[in-house]
Short mmCIF file of C-alpha atoms in Angstrom, two decimals:
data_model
loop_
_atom_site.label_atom_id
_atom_site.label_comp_id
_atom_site.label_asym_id
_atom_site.label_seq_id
_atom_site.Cartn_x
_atom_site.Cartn_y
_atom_site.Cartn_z
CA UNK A 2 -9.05 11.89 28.90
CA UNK A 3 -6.90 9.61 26.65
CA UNK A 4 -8.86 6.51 25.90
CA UNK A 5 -7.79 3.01 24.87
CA UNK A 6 -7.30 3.41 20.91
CA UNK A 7 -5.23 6.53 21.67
CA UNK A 8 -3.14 4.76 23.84
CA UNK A 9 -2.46 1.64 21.04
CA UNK A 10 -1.88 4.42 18.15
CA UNK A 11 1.08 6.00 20.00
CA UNK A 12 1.91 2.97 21.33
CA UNK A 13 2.11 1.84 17.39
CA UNK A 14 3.60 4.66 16.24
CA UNK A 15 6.67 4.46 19.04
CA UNK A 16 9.41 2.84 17.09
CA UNK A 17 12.01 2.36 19.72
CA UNK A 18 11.81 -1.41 20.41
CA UNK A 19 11.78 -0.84 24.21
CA UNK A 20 9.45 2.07 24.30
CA UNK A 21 7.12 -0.01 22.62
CA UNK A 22 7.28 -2.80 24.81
CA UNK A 23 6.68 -0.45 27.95
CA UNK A 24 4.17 1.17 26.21
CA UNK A 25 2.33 -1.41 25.03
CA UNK A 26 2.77 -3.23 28.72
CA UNK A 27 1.42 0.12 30.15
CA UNK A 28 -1.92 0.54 28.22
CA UNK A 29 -2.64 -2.91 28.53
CA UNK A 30 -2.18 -2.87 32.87
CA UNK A 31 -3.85 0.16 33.07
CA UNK A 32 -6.85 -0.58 31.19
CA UNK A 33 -6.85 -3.58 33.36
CA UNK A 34 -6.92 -1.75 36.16
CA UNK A 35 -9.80 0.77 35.06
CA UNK A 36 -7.70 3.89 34.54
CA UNK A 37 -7.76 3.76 30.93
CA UNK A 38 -10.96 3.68 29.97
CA UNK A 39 -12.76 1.57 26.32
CA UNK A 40 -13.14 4.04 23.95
CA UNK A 41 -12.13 4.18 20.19
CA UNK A 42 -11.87 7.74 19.16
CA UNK A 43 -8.16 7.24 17.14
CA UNK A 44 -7.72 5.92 14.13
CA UNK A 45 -5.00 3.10 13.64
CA UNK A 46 -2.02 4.52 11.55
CA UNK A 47 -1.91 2.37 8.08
CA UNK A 48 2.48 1.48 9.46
CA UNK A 49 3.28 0.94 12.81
CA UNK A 50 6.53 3.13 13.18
CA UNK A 51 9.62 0.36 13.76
CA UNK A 52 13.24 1.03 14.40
CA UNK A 53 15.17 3.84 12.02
CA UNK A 54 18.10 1.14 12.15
CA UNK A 55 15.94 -1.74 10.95
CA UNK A 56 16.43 -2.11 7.20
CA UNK A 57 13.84 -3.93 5.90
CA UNK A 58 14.02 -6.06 2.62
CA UNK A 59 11.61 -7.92 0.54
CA UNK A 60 10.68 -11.48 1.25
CA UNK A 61 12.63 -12.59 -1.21
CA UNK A 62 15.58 -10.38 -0.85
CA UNK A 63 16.20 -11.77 2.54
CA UNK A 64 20.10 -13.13 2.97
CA UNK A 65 20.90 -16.62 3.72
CA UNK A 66 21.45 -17.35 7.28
CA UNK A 67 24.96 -19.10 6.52
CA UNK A 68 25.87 -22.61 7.72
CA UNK A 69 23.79 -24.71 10.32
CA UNK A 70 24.75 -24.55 13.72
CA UNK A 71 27.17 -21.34 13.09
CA UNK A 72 27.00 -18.55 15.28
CA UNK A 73 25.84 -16.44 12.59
CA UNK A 74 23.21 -19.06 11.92
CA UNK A 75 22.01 -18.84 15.67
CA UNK A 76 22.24 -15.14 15.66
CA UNK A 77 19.92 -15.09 12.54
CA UNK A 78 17.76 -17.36 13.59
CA UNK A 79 17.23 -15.49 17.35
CA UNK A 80 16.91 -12.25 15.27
CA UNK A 81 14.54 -13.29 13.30
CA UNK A 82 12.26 -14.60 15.81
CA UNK A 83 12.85 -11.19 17.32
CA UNK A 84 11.19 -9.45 14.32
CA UNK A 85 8.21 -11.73 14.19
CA UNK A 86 7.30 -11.36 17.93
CA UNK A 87 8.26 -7.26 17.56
CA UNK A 88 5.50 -7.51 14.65
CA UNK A 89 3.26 -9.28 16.48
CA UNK A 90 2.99 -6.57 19.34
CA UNK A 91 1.63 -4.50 16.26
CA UNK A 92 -0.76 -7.09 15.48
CA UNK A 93 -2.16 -7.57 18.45
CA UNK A 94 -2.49 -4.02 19.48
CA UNK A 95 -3.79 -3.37 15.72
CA UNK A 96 -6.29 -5.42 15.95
CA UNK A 97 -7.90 -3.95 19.46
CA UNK A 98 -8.17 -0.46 17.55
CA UNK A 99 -9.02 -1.39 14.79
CA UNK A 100 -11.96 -3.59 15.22
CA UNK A 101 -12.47 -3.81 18.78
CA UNK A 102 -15.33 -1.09 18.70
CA UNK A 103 -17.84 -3.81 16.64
CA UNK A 104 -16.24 -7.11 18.16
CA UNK A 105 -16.82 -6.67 22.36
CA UNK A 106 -15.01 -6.41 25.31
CA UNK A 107 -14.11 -9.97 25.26
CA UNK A 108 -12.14 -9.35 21.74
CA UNK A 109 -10.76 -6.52 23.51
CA UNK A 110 -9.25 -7.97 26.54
CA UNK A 111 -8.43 -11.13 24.99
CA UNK A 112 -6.25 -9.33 22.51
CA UNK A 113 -5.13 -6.92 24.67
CA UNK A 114 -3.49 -9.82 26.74
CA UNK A 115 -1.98 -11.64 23.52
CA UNK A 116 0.12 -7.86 23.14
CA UNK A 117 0.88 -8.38 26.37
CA UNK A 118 2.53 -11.51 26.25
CA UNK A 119 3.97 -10.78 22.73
CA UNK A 120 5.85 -7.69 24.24
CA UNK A 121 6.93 -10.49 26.96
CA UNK A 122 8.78 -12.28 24.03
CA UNK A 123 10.26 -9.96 22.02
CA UNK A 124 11.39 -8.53 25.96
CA UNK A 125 13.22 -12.58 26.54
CA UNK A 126 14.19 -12.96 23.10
CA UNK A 127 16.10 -9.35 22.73
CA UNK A 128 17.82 -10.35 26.26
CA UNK A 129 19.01 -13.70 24.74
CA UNK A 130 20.38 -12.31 21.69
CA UNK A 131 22.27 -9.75 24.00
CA UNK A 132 23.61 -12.81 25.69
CA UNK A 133 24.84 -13.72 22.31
CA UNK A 134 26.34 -10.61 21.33
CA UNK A 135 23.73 -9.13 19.24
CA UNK A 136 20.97 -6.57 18.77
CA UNK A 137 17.63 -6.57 17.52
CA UNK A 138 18.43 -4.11 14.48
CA UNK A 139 21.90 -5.84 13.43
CA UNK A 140 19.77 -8.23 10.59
CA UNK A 141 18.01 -7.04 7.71
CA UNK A 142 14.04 -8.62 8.36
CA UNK A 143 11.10 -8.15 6.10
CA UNK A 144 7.46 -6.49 5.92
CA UNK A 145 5.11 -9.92 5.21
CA UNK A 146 3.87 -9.96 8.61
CA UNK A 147 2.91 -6.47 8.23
CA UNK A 148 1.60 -7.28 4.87
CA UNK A 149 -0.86 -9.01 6.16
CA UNK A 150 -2.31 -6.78 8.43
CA UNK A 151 -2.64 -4.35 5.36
CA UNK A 152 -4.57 -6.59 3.35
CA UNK A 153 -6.92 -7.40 6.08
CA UNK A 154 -7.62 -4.35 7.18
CA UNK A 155 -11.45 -3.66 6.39
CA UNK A 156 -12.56 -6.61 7.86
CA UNK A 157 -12.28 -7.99 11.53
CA UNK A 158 -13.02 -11.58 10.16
CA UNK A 159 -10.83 -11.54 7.28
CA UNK A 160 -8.08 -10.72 9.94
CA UNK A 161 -8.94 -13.37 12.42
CA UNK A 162 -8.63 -15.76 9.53
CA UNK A 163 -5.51 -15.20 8.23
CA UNK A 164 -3.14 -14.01 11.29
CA UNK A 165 -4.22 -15.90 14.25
CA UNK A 166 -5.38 -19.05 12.47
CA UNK A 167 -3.10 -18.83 9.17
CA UNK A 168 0.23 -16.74 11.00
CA UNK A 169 0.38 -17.59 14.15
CA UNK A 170 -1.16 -21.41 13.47
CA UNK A 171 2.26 -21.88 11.14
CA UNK A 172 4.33 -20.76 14.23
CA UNK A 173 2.48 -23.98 16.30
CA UNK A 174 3.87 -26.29 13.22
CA UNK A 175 7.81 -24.84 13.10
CA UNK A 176 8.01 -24.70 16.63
CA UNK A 177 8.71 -27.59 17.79
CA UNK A 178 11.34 -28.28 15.42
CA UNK A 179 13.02 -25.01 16.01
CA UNK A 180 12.80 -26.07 19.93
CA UNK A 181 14.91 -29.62 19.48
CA UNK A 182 17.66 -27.81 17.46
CA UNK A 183 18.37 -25.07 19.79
CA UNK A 184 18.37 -28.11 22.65
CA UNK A 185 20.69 -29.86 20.07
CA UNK A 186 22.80 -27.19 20.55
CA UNK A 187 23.05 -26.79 23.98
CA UNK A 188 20.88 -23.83 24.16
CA UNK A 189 18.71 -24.55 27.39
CA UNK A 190 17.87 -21.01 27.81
CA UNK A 191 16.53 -20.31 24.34
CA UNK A 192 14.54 -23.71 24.83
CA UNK A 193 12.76 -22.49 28.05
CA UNK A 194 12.09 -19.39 25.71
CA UNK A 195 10.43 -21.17 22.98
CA UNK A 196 8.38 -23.52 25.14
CA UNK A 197 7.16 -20.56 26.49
CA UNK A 198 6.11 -19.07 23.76
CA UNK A 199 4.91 -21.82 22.10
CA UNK A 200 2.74 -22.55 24.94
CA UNK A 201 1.17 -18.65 25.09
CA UNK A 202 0.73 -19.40 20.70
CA UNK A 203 -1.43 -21.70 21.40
CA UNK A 204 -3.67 -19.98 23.69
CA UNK A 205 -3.76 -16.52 20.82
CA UNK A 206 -4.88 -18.98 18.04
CA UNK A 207 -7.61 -20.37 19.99
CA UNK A 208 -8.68 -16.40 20.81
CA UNK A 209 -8.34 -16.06 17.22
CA UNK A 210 -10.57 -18.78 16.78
CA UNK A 211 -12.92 -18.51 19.28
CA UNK A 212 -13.89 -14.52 18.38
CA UNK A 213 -13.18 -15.90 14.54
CA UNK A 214 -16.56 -17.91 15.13
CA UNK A 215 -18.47 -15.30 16.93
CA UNK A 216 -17.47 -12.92 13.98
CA UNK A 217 -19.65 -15.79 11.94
CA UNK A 218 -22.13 -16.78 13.93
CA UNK A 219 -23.11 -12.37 14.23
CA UNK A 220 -22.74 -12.38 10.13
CA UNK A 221 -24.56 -15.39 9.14
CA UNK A 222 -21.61 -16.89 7.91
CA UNK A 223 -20.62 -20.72 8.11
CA UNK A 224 -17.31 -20.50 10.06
CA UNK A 225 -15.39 -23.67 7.53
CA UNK A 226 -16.35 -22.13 4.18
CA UNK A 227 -16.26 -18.31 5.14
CA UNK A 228 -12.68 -18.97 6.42
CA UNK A 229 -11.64 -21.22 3.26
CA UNK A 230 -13.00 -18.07 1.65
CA UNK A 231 -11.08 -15.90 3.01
CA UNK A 232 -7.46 -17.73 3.29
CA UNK A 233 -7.92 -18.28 -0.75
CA UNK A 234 -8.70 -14.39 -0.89
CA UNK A 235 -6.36 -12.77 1.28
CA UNK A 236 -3.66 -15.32 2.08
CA UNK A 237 -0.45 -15.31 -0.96
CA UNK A 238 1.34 -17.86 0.63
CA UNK A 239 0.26 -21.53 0.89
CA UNK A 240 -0.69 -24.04 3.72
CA UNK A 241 1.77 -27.07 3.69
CA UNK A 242 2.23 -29.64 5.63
CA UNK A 243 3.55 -30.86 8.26
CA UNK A 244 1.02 -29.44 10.82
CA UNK A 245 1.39 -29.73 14.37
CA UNK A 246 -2.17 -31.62 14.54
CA UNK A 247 -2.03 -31.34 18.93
CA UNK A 248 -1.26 -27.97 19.33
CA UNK A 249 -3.93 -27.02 16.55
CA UNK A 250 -6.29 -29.60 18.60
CA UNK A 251 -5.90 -27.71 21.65
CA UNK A 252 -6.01 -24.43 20.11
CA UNK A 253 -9.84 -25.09 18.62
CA UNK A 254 -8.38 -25.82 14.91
CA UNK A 255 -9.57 -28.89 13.51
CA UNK A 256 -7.79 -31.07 11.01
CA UNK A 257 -10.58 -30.59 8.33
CA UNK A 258 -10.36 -27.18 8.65
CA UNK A 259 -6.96 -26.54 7.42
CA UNK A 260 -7.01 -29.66 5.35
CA UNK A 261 -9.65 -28.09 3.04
CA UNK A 262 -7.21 -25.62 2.28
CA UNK A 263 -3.85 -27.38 1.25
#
């Protein structure tokens, strides 16, 4: 009988957009439901498979989006939010094969749900940029999401620390201001999209944070210097502010924390 982790490794290695998202909606309602059962017998592939029309860049070979409040600013901007919640089906999935074995079946089901709801957005924000005349595919995106997931990937705790409360935390701080342009334009649609999401982001960091200090507490760690640690270690980027001090609040991410980092 299939089990879970061989349900997320096809699911990760289906590269259609759409298949993925019914795929990854599929595992997660029938585990739910009892019919696929725990078990961790697959190994997680070192790529999820993506699109064969996606061409990806490097960071810092990315084009400019073109001139604020264009259409082919809007389009950019839609596509790449697109890409990061396409990645973070990967992530989330990743991260219940991966390490869900030595973390319990309250990792499990927690991150199960975050794929869940990330295959929800990528579902509304592909349907928006329809609207707009677009596909997911038409935009060159990049890897660093996916980067991340590489370097982390021996260590359930280094991957809490740096995706949930590094990755996704960011996405709590640009947010907002993302939200009051696309209202600035008129775009009441993509606003109900973003609120949306922003409200679900909130609820994945605190997972990430929540199973981030049961990883410590069962390694004898201290949660604020193990995860300075590890952000120094395994994070290239940098943590600047402004911060969205609220939304971390409410998503178990103290100011001291991330402050001890900048």
């Amino acid at each position: 009988m299939t089990d879970l982790s061989q349900a997320i490794h096809r699911a990760l290695l289906t590269g259609d957009a759409r298949g993925k998202v019914m795929a990854t909606r599929a595992l997660v309602r029938d585990w739910r439901r009892g019919v696929l059962p725990t078990g961790f017998s697959a190994r997680m592939p070192d790529h999820p498979e993506w699109p064969e029309r996606l061409v990806v860049l490097p960071p810092g070979k990315m084009p400019k989006r073109g001139k604020a409040g264009s259409e082919r600013n809007r389009i950019a901007l839609w596509h790449s939010l697109a890409h990061i919640e396409f990645v973070a089906i990967d992530l989330a999935l990743d991260i219940v094969g991966r390490f869900g074995a030595g973390m319990g079946d309250d990792f499990v089901a927690d991150f199960l749900g975050v794929a869940a709801e990330e295959a929800m957005h990528f579902a509304l924000i592909e349907r928006h940029l329809v609207a707009m005349g677009a596909d997911y595919g038409d935009l060159p995106v990049h890897a660093g999401l996916w980067l991340s997931a590489q370097e982390t990937a021996h260590d359930a705790g280094a991957r809490l620390a740096i995706v949930p409360m590094v990755l996704e935390a960011r996405g709590l701080d640009v947010t907002p201001a993302t939200l009051e342009r696309v209202v600035s334009q008129g775009d009441l649609r993509g606003a109900k999209i973003l609120q949306r999401i922003l409200d679900d982001e909130i609820r994945h960091v605190a997972a990430g944070a929540r199973h981030f200090e049961f990883y410590c507490r069962t390694h004898g760690k201290e949660p604020k210097n193990h995860w300075k640690m590890l952000v120094n270690r395994h994070f290239k980027g940098t943590l600047t502010p402004p911060f969205n001090d609220s939304a971390r609040l409410a998503a178990g991410l103290s100011r001291d924390l991330y402050e001890s980092v900048v």
